[in-house]
XYZ file of C-alpha atoms in Angstrom:
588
model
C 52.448 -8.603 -68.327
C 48.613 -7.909 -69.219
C 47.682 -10.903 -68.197
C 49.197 -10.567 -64.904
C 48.048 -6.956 -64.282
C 44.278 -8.198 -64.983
C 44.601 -10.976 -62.790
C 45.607 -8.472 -59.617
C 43.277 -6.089 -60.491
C 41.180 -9.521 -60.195
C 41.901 -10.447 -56.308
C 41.882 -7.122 -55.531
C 38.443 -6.824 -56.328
C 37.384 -9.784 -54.678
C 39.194 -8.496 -51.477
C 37.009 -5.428 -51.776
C 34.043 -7.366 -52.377
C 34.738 -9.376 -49.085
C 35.636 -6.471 -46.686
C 32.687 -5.028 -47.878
C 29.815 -3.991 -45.322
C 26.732 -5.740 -46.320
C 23.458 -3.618 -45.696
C 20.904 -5.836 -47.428
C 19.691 -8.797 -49.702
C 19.042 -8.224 -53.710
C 17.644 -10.572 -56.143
C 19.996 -11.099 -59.708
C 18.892 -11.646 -62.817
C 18.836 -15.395 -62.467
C 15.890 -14.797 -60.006
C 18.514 -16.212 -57.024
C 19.263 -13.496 -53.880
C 22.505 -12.301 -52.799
C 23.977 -9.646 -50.667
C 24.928 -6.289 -51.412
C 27.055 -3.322 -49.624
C 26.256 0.531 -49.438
C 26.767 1.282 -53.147
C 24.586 -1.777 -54.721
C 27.639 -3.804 -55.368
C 28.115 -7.465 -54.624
C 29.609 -8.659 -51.750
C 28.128 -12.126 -51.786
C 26.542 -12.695 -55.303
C 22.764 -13.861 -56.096
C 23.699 -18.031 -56.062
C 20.968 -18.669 -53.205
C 17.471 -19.188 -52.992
C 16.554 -16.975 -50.372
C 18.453 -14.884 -48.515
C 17.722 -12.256 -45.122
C 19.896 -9.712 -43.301
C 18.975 -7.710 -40.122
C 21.105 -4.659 -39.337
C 20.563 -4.487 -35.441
C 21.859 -7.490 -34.885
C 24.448 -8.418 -37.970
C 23.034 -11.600 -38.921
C 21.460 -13.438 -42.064
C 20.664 -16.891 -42.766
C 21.095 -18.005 -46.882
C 19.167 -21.090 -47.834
C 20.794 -23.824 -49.912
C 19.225 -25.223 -53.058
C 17.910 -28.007 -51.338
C 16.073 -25.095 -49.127
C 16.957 -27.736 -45.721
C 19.808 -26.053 -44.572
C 21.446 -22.435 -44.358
C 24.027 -20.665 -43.674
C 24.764 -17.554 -41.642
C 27.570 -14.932 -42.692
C 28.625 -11.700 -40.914
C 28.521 -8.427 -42.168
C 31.641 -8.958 -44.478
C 30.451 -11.844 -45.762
C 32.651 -14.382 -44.417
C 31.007 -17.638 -43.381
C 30.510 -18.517 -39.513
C 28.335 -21.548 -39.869
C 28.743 -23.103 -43.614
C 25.611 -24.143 -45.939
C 23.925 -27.500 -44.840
C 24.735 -27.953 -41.092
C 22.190 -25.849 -39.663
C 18.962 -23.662 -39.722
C 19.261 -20.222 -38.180
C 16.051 -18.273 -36.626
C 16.101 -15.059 -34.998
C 14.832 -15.637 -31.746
C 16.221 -15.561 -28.193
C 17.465 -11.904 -28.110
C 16.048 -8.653 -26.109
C 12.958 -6.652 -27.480
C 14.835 -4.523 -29.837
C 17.036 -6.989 -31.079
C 19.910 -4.796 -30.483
C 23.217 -6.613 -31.365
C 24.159 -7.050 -27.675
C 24.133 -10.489 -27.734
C 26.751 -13.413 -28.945
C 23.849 -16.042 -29.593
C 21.994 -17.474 -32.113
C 19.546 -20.094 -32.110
C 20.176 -22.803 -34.546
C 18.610 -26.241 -35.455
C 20.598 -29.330 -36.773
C 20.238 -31.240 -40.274
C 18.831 -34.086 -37.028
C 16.012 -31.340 -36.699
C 17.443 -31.052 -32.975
C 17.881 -27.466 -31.230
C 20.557 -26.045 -29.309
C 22.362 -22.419 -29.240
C 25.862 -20.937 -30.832
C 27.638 -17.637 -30.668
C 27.832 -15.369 -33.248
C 31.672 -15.982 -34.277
C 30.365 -19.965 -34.725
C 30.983 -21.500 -31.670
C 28.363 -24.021 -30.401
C 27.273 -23.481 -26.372
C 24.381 -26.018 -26.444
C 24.836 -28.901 -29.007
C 21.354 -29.910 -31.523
C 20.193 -32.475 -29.335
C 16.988 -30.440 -27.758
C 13.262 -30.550 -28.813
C 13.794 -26.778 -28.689
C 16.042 -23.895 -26.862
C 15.223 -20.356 -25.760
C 17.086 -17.333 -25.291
C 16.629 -14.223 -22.791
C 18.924 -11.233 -21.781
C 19.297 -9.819 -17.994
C 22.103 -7.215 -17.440
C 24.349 -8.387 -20.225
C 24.204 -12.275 -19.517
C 22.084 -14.974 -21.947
C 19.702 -17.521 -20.168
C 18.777 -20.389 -22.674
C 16.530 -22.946 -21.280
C 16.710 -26.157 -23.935
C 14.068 -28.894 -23.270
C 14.580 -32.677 -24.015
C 11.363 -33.774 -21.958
C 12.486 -31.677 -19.543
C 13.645 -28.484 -19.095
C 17.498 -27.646 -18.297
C 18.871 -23.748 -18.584
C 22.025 -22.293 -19.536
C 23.920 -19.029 -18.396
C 26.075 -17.638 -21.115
C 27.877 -20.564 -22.198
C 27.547 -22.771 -19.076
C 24.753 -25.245 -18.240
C 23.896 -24.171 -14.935
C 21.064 -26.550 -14.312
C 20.919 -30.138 -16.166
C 17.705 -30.842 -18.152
C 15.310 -32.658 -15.359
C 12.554 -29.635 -14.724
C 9.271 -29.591 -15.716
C 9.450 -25.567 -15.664
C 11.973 -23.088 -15.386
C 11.331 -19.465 -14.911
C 14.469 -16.673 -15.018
C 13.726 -13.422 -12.925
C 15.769 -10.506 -12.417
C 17.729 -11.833 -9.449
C 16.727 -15.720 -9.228
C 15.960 -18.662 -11.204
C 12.570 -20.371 -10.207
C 12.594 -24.331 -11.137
C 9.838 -26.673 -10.833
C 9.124 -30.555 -10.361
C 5.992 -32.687 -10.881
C 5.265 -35.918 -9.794
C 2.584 -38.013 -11.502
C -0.096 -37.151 -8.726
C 0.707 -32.911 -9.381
C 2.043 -32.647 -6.279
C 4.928 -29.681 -6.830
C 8.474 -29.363 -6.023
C 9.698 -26.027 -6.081
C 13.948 -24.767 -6.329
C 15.035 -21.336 -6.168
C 18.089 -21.154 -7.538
C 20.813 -17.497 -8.175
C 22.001 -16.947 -11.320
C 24.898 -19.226 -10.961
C 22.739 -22.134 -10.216
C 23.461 -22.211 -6.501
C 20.222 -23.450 -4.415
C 19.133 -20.415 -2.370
C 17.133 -22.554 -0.156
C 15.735 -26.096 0.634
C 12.994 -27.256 -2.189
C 9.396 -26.466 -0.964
C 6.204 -26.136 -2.250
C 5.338 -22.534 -2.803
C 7.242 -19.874 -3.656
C 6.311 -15.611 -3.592
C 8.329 -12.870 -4.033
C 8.165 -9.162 -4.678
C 9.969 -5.964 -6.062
C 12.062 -5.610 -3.316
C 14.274 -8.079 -3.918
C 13.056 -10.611 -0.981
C 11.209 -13.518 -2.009
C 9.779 -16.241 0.619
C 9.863 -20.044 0.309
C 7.750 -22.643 2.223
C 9.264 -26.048 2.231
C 6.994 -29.500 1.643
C 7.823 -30.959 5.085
C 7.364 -29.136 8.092
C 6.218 -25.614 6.263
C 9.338 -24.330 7.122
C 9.761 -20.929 5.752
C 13.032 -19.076 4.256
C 13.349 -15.541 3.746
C 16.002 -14.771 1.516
C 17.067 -10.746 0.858
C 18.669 -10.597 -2.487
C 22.302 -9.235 -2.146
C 22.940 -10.649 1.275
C 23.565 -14.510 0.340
C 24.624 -14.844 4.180
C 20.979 -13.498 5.573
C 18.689 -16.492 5.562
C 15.867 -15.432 7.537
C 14.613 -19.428 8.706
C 11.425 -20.037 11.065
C 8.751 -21.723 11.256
C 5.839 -19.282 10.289
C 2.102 -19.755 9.957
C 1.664 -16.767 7.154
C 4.030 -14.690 5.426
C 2.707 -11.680 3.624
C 5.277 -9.456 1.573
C 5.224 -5.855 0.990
C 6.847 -3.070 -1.903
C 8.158 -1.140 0.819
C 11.234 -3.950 1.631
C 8.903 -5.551 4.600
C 7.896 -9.239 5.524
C 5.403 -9.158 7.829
C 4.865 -13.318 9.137
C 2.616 -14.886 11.921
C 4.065 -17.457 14.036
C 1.700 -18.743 17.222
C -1.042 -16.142 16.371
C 1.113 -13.154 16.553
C 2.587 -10.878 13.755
C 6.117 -9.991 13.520
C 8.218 -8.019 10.996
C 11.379 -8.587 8.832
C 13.589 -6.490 6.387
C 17.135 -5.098 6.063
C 18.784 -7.891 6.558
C 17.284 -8.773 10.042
C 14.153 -9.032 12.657
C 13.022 -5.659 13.043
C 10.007 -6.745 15.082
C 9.335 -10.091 17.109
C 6.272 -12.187 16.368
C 4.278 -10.544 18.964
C 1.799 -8.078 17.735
C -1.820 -8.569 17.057
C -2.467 -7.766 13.345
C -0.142 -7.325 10.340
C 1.802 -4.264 10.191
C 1.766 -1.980 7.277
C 3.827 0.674 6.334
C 1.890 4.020 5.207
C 3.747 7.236 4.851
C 6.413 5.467 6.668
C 4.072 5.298 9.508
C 2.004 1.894 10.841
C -0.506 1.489 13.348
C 0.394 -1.904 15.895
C -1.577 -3.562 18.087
C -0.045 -5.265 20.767
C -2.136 -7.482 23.109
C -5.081 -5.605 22.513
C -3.094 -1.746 23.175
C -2.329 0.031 19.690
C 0.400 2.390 18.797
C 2.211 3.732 15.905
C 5.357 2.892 14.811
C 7.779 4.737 12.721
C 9.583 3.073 9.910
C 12.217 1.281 11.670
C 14.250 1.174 7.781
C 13.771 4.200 7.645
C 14.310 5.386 11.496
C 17.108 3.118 12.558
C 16.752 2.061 16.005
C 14.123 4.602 17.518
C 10.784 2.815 16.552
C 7.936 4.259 18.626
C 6.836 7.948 17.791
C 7.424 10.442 20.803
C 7.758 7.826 23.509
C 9.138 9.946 26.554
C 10.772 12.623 24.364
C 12.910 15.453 25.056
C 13.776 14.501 28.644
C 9.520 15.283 29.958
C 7.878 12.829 31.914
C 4.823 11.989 30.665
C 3.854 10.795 34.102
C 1.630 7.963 33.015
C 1.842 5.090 35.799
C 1.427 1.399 34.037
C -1.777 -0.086 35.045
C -2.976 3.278 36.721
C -4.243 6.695 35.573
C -2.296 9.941 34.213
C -0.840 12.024 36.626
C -1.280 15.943 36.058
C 1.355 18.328 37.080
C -1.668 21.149 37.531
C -3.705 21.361 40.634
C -7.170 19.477 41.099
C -10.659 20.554 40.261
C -11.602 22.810 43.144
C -14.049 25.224 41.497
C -17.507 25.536 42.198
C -18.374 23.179 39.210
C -16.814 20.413 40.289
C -19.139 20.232 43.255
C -22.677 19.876 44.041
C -22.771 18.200 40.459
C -26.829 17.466 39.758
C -27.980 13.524 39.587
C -29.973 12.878 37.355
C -33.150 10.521 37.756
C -32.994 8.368 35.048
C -30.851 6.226 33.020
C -29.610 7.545 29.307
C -29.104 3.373 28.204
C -28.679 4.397 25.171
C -26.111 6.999 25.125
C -22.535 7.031 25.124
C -19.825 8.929 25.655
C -16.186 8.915 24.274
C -13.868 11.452 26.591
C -10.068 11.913 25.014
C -7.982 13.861 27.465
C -4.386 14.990 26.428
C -2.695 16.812 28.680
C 0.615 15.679 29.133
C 2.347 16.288 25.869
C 6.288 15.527 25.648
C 7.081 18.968 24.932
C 3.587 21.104 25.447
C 1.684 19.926 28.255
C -1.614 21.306 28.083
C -2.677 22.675 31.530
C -5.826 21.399 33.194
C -7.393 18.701 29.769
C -7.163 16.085 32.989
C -9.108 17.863 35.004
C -11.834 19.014 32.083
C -11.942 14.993 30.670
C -12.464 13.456 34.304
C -15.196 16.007 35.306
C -17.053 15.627 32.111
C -16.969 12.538 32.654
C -18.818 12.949 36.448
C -21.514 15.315 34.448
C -22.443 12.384 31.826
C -22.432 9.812 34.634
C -24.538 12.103 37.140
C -26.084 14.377 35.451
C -26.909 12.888 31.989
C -27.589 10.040 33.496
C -25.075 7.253 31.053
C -24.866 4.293 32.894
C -20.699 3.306 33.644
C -20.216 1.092 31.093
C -21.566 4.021 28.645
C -18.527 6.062 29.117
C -14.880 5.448 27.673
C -12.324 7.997 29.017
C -8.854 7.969 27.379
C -6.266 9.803 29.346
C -3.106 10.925 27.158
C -4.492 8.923 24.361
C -2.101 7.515 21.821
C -2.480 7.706 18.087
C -3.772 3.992 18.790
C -6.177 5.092 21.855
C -8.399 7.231 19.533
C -7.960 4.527 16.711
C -9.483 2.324 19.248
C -12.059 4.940 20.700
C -13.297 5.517 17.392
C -13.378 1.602 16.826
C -15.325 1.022 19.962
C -18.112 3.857 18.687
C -18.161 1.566 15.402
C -19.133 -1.529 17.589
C -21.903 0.427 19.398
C -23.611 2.082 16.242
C -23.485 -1.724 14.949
C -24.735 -3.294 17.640
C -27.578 -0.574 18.520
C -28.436 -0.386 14.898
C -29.724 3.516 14.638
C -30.854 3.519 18.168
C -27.907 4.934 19.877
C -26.527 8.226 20.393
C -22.805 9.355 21.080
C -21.277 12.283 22.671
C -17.504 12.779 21.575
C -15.551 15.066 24.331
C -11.573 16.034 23.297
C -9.356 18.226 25.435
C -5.739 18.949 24.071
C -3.941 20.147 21.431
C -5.215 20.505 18.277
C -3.066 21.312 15.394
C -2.998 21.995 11.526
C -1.530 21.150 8.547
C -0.324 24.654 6.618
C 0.151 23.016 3.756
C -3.605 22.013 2.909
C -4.757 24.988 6.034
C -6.302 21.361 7.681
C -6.872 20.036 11.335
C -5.890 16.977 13.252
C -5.922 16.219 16.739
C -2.654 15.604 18.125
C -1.929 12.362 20.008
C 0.195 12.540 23.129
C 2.756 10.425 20.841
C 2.178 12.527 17.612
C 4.854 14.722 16.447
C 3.900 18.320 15.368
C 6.351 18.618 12.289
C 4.715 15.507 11.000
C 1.118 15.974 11.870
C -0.280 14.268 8.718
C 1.023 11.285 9.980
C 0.746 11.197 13.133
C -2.158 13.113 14.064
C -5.158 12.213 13.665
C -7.262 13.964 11.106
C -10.636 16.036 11.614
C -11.736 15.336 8.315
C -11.530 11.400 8.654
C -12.846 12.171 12.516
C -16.118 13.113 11.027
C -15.923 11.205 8.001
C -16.180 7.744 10.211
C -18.576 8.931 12.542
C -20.611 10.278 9.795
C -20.419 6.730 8.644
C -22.834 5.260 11.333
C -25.798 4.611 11.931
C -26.464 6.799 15.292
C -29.285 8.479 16.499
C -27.079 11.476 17.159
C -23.586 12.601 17.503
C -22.594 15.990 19.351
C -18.749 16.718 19.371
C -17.193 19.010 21.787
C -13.642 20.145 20.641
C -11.982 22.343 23.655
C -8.657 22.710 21.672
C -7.653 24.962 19.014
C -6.220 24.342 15.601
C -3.951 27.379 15.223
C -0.784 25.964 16.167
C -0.676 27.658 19.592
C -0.931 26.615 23.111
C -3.919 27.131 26.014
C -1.236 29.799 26.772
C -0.787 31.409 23.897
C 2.382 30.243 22.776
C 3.355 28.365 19.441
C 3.814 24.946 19.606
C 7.301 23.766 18.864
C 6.682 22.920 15.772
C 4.797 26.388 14.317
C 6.316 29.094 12.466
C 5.000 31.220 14.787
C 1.943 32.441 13.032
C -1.577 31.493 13.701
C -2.998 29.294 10.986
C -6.704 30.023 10.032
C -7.841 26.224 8.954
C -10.377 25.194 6.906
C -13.666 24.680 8.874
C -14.362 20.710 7.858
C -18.153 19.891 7.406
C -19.633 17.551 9.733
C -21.928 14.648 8.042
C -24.743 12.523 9.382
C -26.806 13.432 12.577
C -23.805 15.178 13.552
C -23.709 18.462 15.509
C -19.851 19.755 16.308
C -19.193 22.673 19.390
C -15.733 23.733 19.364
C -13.530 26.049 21.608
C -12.745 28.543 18.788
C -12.498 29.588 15.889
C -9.654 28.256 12.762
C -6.903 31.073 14.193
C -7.668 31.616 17.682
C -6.399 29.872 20.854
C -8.666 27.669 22.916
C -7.231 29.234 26.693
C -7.554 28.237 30.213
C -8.909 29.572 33.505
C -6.662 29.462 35.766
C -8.428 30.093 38.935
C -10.806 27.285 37.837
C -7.960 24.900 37.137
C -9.853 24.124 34.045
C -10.352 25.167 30.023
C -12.630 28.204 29.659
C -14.475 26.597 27.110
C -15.123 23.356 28.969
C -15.577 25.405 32.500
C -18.590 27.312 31.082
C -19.733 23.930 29.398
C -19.827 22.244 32.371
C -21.645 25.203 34.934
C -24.634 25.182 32.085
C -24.755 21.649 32.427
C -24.687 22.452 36.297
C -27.610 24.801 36.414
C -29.707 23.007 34.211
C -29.121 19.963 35.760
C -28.372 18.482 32.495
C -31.547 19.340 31.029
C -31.005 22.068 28.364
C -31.053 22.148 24.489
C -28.126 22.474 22.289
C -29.446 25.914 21.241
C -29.853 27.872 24.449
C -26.186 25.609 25.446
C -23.841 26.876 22.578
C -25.246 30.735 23.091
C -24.807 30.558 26.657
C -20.949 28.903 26.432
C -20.488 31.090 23.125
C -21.457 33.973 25.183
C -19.149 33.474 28.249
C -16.516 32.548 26.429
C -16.044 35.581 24.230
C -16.230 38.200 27.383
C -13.946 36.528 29.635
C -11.327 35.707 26.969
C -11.335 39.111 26.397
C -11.405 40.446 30.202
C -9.089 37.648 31.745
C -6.759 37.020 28.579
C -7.050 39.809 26.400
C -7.849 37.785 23.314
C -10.612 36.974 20.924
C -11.797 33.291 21.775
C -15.298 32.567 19.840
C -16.756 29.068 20.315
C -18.212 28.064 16.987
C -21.434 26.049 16.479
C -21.010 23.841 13.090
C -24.435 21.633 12.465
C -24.278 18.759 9.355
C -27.119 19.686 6.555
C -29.435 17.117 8.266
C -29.657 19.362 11.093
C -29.755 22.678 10.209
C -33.261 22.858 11.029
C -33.712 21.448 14.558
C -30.078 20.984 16.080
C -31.251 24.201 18.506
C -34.147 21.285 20.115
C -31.464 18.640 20.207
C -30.582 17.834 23.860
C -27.919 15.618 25.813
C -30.533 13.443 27.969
């Protein structure tokens, strides 16, 4: 009966010892290692010569005598793979080695490699030169190599061992051939191993999930959007370029198009690349640039403003604007001096917005094309010196202020430029700044679509001119030449920051930060510009900038007063390099 009891008591301690949890290795007295649970006790007892646990992922290898072969055992101790088959290493899994993963990679007593589970099943058999094992969203990629590179998903080959290289991304499996001369093959393939497209010679993709893929052949090109297996974007394309922003801008016969969402958002057509910033990009289409909004991001209404809110913006095609105000009748718009001479090397830049979708501004035709008569016939610029831009897109002063970059390069120093703008100015309350508003800018997203003071003077500042004088008959307060808000204001008159002019730059402007830049309307023109342009008319041209800005300056402030009852004060701002002389500084 003793003998019986002792031998339970026995088996019931080696059941303990089995369903023990193991939570490390410890070395006997024999000097062998062994594995122990919580309390010290043995669970597997010191007969091996080495022995290694991990407690992330549950798995330890024990070496034989022989020290060619182990074993691996779970956290109970029972045996998955048994002494002298393999060799275990712990390789293959995430970063952390968290026990999310099934696999294990293992070599054979033939010193081959291959991959099994973790409850002892073999996925990939020893036969390999090596294996290796990577985790995306829950699923194992082993590639194995045998010469050449295969890959396994989970516990299916997916791709047979004939690559020279095998890359696994996120959402695709990139595959590559070599022939003897190095002349590539390249497969992209999805996780399953289906081929995504025809084999090629290049491959590029970014982080928005759409790669490209040129083929060997005829430089065909795929575009394949991750997560729509049925949108295979084919054509033959001379570039591709890819952007974060979910965009695939590609030239085909010269001309840039656009792609994204799942379709063509833009034909190849357009003269440059098109790039998203803010959600806004700049196009140029045979040689005419305007702004586009994001059309991801804007469904099907791409171009900013265009016609808006049911106002003509009575622009003919091919022809000049068309003002809804009466002509220039007023005594300065006749018997306009001529002057004697030529002014070669002057020219002028004339912006002219008056016919805004939603606040025309009343007479800015009339004040762009008669400043343009006084710098043909009284300063004395040649034709071909003067650029007038009437209702001038974002694009139009883009390409105004382009054209002034070409002249300052070409003249090297030697020219000079007068800048003339009529329209609305506006600002940004945010950051109290000021950008001129193109006739397709929107008001509620001025720092987008207008275009900024700041960078104005910045770019001019950035030539090499003679001189640059700015005249700015527009306002920056948010209101109209008839003291209304814009659309877009609160309301309130915002006082902007006055931005510093840099360079040989001297800047005259309607008004001050918070005041409105008005009209006269007897004159059919701005009151700033009218009393610009009779100075001009009695001097015949042939007046300084000092005696100009206190005669305007003076005019200005009594009739805003009389006619409109409101403060309007021209302001005169000079850059540091002409603090000292810009009084001398004269037009012709």
């Amino acid at each position: 009966m003793k003998r019986f009891v002792y031998v339970a008591i026995i088996v019931l301690l080696n059941i303990l010892s089995v369903n023990a949890q193991i939570v490390g290795t410890k070395k006997g007295d024999n000097g062998l290692e062994g594995f122990v649970d919580a309390s010290g006790n043995w669970v597997l007892k010191p007969n091996y010569n080495w022995a290694s646990w991990n407690d992330k992922i549950g798995v330890f290898g024990i070496f034989s005598k022989s020290d060619e072969a182990n074993a691996m055992i779970d956290e109970t101790g029972k045996i998955i793979y048994p002494i002298g088959k393999y060799k275990f290493y712990y390789r293959g899994f995430d970063s952390n080695y968290e026990r999310t993963s099934r696999f294990i990679h293992i070599v054979g007593t033939n010193g081959k490699h291959g991959v099994g589970t973790m409850d002892g099943k073999i996925i990939i058999p020893c036969k390999y030169e090596d294996t290796f094992t990577i985790e995306y969203n829950g699923q194992a990629f082993t590639t194995f190599t045998d010469g050449k590179k295969g890959l396994a998903v989970n516990e299916k080959i997916v791709l047979p061992a004939k690559y020279d290289k095998i890359d696994v991304w996120e959402y695709f499996i990139r595959a590559e051939i070599s022939d003897d001369k190095g002349n590539k093959t390249v497969y992209v393939y999805s996780h399953e191993g289906k081929l995504l497209a025809p084999p090629g010679d290049s491959f590029s993709w970014t982080t928005n999930k759409i790669f490209f893929f040129v083929g060997t052949q005829d430089k065909e090109l795929y575009l394949y959007e991750i997560g729509k297996t049925n949108n295979i974007f084919r054509g033959i394309f001379e570039e591709v370029e890819l952007e974060d922003d979910g965009f695939a801008s590609v030239k085909k016969n010269g001309k840039w198009g656009l792609y994204g969402g799942g379709r063509e958002l833009l034909p190849c057509e357009y003269d440059e690349q098109i790039r998203f910033v803010n959600d806004v990009a700049t196009v140029k289409k045979d040689g005419e640039v305007k702004m586009i909004k994001n059309p991801l991001k804007d469904g099907s209404q791409i171009m900013i403003a265009e016609g808006g809110s049911g106002v003509n913006n009575k622009k003919k095609i091919g022809g000049p604007a068309v003002s809804r105000y009466p002509a220039p009748d007023s005594d300065v718009d006749k018997d306009i001096p001529v002057a004697k001479g030529k002014a070669e090397n002057t020219f002028a830049f004339i912006i002219a917005n008056e016919n805004y979708p939603d606040a025309p501004v009343p007479y800015s035709l009339n004040d762009g094309r008669m400043f343009r008569e006084y710098c043909q016939k009284t300063l004395g610029l040649p034709e071909k010196n003067i650029n007038l831009y009437e209702d001038a897109t974002f694009g139009n002063i883009i390409t105004a202020v382009e054209k002034m970059k070409q002249v300052a390069d070409a003249y090297d120093g030697e020219a000079s430029v007068i800048l003339y703008y009529a329209g609305h100015g506006f600002p940004d309350d945010k950051q109290q700044t000021a950008y001129l508003l193109p006739i397709d800018g929107d008001a509620s997203s001025i720092t987008t679509t207008g275009y900024s003071l700041a960078k104005l003077y910045k770019e001019i500042a950035g030539l090499k001119l003679k001189s640059a004088v700015v005249f700015l008959d527009a306002c920056f307060s948010g209101a109209k030449r008839e003291d209304q808000m814009l659309a877009s204001s609160r309301g309130v008159a915002i006082k902007v920051k006055e931005e510093a002019p840099q360079g040989n730059m001297l800047v005259f402007s309607a008004a001050q930060g918070d005041e409105t830049a008005h009209q006269l309307e007897d004159k059919h023109h701005g009151l700033f510009t009218y009393y610009l342009l009779k100075q001009l008319q009695a001097t015949g041209g042939n007046v300084d900038m000092g005696t100009l800005t206190e005669y305007v300056t003076k005019q200005v402030k009594r009739q805003s007063v009389v006619i409109n009852n409101k403060k309007q004060t021209p302001t005169v701002i000079p850059s540091q390099a002409l603090m000292n002389n810009w009084q001398t500084m004269k037009l012709k």
